[in-house]
PDB file of C-alpha atoms in Angstrom:
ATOM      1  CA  UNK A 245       0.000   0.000   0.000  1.00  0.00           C
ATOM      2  CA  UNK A 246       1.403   3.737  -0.746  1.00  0.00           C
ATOM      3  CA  UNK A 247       2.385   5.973   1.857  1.00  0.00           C
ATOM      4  CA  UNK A 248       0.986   9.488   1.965  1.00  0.00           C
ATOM      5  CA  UNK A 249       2.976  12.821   1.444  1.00  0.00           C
ATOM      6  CA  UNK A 250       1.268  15.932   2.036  1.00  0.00           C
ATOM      7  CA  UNK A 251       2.609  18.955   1.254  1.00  0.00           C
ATOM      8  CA  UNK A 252       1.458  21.439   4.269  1.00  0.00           C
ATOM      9  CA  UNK A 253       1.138  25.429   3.560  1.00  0.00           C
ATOM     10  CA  UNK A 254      -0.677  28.348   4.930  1.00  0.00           C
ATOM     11  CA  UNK A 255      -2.823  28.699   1.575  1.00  0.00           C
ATOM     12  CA  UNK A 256      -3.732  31.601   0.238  1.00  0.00           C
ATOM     13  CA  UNK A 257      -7.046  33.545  -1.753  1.00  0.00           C
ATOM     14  CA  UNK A 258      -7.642  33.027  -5.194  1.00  0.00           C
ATOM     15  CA  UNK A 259     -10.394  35.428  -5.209  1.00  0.00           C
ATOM     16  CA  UNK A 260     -12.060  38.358  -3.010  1.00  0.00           C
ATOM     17  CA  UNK A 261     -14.481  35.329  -1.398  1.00  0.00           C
ATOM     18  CA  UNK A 262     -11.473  32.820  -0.660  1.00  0.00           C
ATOM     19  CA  UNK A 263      -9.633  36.118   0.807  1.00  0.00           C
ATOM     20  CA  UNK A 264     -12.374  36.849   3.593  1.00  0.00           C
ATOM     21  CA  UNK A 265     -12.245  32.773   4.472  1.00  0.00           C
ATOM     22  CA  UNK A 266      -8.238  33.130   4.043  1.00  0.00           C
ATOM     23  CA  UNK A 267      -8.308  36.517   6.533  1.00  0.00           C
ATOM     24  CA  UNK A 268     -10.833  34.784   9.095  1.00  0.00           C
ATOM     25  CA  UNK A 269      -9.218  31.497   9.540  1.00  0.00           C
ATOM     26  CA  UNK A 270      -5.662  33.816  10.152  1.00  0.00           C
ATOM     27  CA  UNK A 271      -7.258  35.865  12.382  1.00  0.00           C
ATOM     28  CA  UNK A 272      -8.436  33.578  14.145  1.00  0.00           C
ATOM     29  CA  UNK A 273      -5.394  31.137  14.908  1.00  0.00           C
ATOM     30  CA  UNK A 274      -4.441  30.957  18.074  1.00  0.00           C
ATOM     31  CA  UNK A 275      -0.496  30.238  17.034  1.00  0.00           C
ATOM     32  CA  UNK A 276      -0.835  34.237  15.538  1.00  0.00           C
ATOM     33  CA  UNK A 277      -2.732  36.133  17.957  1.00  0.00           C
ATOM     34  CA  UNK A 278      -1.982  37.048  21.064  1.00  0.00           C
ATOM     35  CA  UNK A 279      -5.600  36.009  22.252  1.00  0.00           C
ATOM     36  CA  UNK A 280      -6.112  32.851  23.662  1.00  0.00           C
ATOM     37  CA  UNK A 281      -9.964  33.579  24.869  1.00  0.00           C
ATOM     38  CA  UNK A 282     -11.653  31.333  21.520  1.00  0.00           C
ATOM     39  CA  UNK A 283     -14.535  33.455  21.909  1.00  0.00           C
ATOM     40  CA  UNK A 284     -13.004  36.812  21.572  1.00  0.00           C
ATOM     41  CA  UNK A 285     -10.467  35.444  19.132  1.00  0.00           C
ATOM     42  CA  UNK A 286     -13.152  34.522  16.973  1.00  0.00           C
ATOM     43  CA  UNK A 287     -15.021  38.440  17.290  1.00  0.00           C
ATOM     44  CA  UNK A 288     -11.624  40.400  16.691  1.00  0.00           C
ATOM     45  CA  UNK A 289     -11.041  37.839  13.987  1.00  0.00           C
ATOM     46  CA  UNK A 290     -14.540  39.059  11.881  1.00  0.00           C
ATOM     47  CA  UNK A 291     -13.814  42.648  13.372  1.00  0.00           C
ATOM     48  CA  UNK A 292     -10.676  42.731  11.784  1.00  0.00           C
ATOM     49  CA  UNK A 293     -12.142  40.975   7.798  1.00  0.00           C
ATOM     50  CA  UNK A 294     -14.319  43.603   7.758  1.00  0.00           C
ATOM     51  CA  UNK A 295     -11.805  46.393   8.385  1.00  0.00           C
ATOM     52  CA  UNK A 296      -9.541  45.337   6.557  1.00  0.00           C
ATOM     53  CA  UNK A 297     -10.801  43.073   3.956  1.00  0.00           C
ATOM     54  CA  UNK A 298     -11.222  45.687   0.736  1.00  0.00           C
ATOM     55  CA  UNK A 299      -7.896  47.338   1.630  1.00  0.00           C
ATOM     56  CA  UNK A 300      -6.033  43.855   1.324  1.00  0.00           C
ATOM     57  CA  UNK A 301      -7.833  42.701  -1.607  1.00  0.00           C
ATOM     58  CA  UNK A 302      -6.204  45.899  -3.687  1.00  0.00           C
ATOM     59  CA  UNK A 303      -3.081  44.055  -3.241  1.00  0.00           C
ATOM     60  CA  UNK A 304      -3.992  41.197  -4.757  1.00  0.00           C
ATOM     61  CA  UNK A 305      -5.624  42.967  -7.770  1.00  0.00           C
ATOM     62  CA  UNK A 306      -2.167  44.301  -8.634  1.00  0.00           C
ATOM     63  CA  UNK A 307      -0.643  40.638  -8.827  1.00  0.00           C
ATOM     64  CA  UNK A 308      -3.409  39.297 -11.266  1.00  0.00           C
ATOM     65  CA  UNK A 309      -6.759  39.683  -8.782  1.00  0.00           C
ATOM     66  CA  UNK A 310      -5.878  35.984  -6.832  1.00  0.00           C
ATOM     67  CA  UNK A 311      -2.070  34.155  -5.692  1.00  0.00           C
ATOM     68  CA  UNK A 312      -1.149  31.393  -7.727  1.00  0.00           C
ATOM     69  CA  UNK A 313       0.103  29.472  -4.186  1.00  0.00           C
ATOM     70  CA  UNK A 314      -2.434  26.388  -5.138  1.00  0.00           C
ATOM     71  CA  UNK A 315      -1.245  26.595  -9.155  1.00  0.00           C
ATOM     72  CA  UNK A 316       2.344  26.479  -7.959  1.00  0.00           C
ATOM     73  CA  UNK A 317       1.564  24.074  -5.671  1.00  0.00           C
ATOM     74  CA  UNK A 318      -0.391  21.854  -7.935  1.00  0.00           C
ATOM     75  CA  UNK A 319       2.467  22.248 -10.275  1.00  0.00           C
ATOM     76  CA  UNK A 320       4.882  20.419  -8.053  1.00  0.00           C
ATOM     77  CA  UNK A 321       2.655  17.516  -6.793  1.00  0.00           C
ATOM     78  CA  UNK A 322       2.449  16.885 -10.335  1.00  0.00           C
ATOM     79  CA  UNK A 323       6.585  16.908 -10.830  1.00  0.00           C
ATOM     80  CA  UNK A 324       6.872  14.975  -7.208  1.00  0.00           C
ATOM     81  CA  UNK A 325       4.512  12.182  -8.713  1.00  0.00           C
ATOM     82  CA  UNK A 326       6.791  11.599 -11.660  1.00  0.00           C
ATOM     83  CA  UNK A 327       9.833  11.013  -9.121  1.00  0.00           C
ATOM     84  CA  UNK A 328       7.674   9.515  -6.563  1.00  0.00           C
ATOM     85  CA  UNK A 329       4.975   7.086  -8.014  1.00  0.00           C
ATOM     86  CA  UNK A 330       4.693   5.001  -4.579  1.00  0.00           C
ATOM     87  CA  UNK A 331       3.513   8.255  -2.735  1.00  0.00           C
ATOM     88  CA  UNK A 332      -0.220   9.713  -2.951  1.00  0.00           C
ATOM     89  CA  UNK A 333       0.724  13.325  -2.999  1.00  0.00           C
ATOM     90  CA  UNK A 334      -1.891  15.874  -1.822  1.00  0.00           C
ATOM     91  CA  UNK A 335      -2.263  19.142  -0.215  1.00  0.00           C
ATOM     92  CA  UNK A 336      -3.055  20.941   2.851  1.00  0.00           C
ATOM     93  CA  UNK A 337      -3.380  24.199   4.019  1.00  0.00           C
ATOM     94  CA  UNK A 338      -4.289  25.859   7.091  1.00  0.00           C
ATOM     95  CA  UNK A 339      -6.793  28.923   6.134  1.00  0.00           C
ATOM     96  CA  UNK A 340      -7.954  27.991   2.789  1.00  0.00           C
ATOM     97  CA  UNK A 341      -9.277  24.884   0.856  1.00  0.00           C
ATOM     98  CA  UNK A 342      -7.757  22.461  -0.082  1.00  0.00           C
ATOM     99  CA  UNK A 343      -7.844  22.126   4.155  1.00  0.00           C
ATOM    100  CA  UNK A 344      -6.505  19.147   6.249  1.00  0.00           C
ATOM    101  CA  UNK A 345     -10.037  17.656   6.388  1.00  0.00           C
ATOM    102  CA  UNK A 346      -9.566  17.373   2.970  1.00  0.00           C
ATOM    103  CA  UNK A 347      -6.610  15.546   2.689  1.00  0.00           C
ATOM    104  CA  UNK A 348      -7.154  13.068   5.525  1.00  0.00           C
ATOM    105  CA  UNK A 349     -10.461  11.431   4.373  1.00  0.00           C
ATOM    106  CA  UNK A 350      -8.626  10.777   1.132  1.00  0.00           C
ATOM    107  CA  UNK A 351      -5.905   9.277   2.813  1.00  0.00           C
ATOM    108  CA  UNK A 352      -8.033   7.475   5.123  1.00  0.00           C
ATOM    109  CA  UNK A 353     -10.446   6.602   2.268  1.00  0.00           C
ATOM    110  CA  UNK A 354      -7.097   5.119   0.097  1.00  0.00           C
ATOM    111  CA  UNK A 355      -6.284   2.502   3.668  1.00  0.00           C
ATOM    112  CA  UNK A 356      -3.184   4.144   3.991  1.00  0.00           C
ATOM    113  CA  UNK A 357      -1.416   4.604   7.376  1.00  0.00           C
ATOM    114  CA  UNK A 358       2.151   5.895   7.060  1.00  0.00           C
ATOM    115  CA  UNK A 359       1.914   9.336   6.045  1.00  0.00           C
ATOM    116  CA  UNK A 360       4.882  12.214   5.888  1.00  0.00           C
ATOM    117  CA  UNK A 361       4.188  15.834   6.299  1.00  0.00           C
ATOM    118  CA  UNK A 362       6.468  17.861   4.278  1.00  0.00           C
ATOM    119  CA  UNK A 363       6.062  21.974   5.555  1.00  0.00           C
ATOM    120  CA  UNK A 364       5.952  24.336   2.514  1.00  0.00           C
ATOM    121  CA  UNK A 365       8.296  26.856   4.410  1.00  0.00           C
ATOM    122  CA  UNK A 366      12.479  26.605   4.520  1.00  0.00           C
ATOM    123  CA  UNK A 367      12.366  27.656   8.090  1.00  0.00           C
ATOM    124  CA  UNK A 368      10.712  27.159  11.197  1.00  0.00           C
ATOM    125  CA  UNK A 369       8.056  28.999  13.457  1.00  0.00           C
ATOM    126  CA  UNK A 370       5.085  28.370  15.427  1.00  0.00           C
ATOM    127  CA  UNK A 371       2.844  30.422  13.315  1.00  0.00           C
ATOM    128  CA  UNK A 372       3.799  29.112  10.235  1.00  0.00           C
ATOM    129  CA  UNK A 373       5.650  25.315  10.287  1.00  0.00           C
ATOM    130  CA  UNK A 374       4.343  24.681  13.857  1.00  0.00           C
ATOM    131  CA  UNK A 375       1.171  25.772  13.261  1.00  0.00           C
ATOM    132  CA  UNK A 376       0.430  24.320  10.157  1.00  0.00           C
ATOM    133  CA  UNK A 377       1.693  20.742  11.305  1.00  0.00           C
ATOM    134  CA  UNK A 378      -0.235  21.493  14.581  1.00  0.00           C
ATOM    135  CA  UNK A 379      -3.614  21.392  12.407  1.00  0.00           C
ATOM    136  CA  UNK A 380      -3.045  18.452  10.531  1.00  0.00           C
ATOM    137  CA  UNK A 381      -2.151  16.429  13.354  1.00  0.00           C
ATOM    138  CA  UNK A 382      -5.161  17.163  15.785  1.00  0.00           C
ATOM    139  CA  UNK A 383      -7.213  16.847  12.622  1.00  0.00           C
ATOM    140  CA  UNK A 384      -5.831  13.213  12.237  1.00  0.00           C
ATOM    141  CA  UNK A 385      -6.592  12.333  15.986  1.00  0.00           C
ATOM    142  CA  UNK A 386      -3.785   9.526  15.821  1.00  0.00           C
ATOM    143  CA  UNK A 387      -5.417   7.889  12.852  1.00  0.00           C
ATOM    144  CA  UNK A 388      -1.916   7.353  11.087  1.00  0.00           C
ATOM    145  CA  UNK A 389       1.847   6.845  11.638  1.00  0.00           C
ATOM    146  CA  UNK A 390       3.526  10.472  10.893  1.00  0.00           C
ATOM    147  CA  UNK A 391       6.373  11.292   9.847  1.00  0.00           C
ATOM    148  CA  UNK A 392       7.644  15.451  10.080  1.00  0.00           C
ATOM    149  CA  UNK A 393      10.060  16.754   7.212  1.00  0.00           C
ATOM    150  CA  UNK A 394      12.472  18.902   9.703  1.00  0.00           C
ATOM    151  CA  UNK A 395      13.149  22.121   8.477  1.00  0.00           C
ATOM    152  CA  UNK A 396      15.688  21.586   5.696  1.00  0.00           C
ATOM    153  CA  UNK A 397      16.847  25.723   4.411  1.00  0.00           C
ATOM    154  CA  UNK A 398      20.466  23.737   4.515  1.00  0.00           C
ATOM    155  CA  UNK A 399      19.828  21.072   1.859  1.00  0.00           C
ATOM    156  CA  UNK A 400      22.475  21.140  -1.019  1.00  0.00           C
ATOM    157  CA  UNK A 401      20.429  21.046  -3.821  1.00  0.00           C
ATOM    158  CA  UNK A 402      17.750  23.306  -2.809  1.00  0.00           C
ATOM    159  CA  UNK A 403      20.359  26.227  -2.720  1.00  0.00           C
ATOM    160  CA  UNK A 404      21.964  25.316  -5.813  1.00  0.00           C
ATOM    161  CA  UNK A 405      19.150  26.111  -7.056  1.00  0.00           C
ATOM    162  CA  UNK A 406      17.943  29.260  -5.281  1.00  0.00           C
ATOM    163  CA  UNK A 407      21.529  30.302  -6.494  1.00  0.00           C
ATOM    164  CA  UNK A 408      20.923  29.354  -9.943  1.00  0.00           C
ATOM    165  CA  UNK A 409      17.773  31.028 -10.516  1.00  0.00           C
ATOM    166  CA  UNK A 410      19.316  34.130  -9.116  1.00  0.00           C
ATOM    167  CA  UNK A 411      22.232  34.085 -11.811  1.00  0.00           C
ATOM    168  CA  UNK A 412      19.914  32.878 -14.129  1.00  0.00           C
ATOM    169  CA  UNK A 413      17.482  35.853 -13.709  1.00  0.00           C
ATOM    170  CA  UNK A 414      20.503  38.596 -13.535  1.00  0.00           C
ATOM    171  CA  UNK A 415      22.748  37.299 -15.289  1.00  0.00           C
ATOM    172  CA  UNK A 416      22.341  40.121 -18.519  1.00  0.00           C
ATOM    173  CA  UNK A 417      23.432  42.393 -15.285  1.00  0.00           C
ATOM    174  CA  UNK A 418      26.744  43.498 -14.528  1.00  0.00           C
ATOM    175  CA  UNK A 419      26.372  45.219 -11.220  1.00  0.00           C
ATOM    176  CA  UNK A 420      23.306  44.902  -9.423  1.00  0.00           C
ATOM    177  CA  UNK A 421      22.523  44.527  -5.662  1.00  0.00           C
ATOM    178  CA  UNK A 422      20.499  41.763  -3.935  1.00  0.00           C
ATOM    179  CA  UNK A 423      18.109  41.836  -1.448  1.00  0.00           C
ATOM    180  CA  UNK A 424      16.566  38.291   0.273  1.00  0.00           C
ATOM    181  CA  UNK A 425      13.148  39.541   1.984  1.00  0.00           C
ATOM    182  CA  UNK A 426      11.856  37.651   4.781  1.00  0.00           C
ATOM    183  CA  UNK A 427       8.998  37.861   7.222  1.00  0.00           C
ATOM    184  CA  UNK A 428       9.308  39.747  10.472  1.00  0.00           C
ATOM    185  CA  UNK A 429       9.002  36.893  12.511  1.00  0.00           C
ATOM    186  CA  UNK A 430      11.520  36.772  15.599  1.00  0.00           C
ATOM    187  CA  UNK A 431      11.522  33.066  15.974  1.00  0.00           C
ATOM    188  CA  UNK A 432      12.813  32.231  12.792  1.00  0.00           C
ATOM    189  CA  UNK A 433      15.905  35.113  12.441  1.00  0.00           C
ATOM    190  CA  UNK A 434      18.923  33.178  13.480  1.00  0.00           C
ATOM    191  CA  UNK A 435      18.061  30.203  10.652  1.00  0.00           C
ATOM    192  CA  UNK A 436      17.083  33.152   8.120  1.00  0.00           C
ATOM    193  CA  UNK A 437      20.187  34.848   8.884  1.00  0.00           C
ATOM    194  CA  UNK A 438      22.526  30.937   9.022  1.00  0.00           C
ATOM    195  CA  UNK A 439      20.267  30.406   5.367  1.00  0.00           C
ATOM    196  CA  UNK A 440      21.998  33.622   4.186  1.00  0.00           C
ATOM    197  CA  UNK A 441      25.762  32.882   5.076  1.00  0.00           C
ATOM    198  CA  UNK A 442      24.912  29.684   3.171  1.00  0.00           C
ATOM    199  CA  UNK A 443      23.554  31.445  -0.109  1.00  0.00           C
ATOM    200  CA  UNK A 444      26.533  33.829   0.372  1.00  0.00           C
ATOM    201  CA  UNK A 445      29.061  31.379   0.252  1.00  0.00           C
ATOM    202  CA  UNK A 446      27.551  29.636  -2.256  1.00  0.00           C
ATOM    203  CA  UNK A 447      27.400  32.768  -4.671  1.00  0.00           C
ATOM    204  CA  UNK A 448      31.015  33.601  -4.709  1.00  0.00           C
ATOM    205  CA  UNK A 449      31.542  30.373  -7.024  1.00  0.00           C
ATOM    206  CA  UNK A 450      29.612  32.095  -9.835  1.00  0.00           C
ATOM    207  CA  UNK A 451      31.499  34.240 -11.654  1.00  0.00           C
ATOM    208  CA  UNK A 452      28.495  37.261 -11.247  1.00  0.00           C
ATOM    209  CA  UNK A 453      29.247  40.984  -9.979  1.00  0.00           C
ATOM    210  CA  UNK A 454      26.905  41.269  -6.585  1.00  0.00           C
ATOM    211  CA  UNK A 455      28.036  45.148  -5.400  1.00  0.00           C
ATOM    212  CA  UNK A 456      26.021  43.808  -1.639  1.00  0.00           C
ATOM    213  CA  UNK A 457      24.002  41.078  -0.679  1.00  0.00           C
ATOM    214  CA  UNK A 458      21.501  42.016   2.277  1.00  0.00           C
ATOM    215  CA  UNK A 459      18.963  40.879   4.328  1.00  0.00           C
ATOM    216  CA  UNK A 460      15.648  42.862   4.856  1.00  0.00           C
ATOM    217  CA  UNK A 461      12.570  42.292   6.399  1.00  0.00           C
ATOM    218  CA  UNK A 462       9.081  42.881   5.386  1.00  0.00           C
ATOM    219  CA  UNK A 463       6.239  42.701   7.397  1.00  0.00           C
ATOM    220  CA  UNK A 464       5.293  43.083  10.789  1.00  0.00           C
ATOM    221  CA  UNK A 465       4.318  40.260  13.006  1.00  0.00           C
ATOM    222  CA  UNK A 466       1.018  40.226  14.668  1.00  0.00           C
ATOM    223  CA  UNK A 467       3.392  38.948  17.852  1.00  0.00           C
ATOM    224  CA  UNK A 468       5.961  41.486  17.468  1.00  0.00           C
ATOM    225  CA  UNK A 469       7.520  44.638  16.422  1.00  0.00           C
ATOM    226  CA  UNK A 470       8.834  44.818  13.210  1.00  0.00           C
ATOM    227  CA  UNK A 471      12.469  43.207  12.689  1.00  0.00           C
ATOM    228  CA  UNK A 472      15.466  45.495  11.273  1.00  0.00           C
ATOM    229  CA  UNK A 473      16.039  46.220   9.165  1.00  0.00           C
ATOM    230  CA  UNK A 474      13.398  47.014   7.307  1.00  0.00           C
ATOM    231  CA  UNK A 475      12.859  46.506   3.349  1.00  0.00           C
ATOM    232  CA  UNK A 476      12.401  50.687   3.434  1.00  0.00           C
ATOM    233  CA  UNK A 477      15.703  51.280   5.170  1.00  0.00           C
ATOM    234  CA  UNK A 478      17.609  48.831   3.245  1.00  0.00           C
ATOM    235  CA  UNK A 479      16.516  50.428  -0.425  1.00  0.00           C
TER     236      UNK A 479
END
């Protein structure tokens, strides 16, 4: 029988109706906010969609009115099932559909019982790895044998071909600077800043002018104030 690999993400909106699910279900996690009172959790949580829920949306019109998260994602189940044909391969995210629900009754449905959860994001943090791994597993209530990808920003190949795409894209460039953006989220700095070093070191073997390579961040976690620098101060 086939063991199951499910690819765990945040998810994201694909239109203005999957953004107000996509905003609630964020809101509303306890991993992110700092209330742990479900019931008033769940009335700042609708509070906050309908504040903020037209204002966010005009970002997403600018990139194509929707994220192409599940296209990209469907795009590499599809390439994992060519290398991996003894693996169902399925999705799950944590504030949109396809949600872990989802995926479980399928696996449960297929009689399988060994399944490995392989988190979306390089590095680790409660409110995105943990709490994405969190959901899946109280969702499964024990029903299989898992198996958690650790977080794996050190992997040889992977860089080689962060690196590559980089030259790749640049390449007709003879002096440019580069910028890695990451998430303001404290938790997750010191492997963010090791995963740097690492791309760093890795650069100098290509034979590309970089005048600086820097590290900004770019949002503001809803547990913290903002990490420096900032994407603002660094351009």
């Amino acid at each position: 029988m086939k063991k199951a690999l499910v690819l765990l993400n945040s998810g994201d909106a694909r239109n203005k109706d999957e953004l107000e699910v996509f905003l609630r279900n964020k809101y509303n996690d306890k991993n992110l906010s700092p209330l742990q009172n479900e019931t008033l959790r769940s009335m700042v949580a609708s509070i906050s969609v309908f504040a903020k829920l037209n204002s966010v949306w005009k970002h997403y019109e600018q990139i194509g009115n929707g994220s192409a998260l599940h296209d990209e994602t469907d795009k590499l189940i599809k390439k994992l099932q060519e290398y991996l044909p003894e693996y169902f391969i399925t999705p799950a995210m944590r504030y949109t559909s396809p949600f872990a629900q989802t995926a479980i009754a399928r696996i449960e449905e297929l009689g399988i019982k060994e399944v490995v959860l392989l988190p979306l994001y390089l590095h680790y943090s409660t409110i995105t790895t943990g709490s994405i791994i969190e959901d899946f597993t109280q969702k499964a209530e024990g029903r299989f044998s898992i198996k958690i990808i650790e977080p794996y920003y050190k992997n040889f190949l992977l860089n080689k071909a962060i690196c590559d795409d980089i030259v790749q894209t640049l390449g007709k460039y003879n002096d440019f600077h580069l910028i890695f953006v990451a998430r303001g989220v404290p938790q997750e700095r010191s492997t963010i800043e090791d995963h740097l070093e690492i791309l760093k070191e890795n650069l100098i073997h290509y034979a590309v002018n970089i005048k600086s390579i820097n590290l900004a961040y770019l949002s503001k976690s809803i547990l913290s104030k903002k990490e420096k620098p900032t994407l603002e101060t660094t351009l």
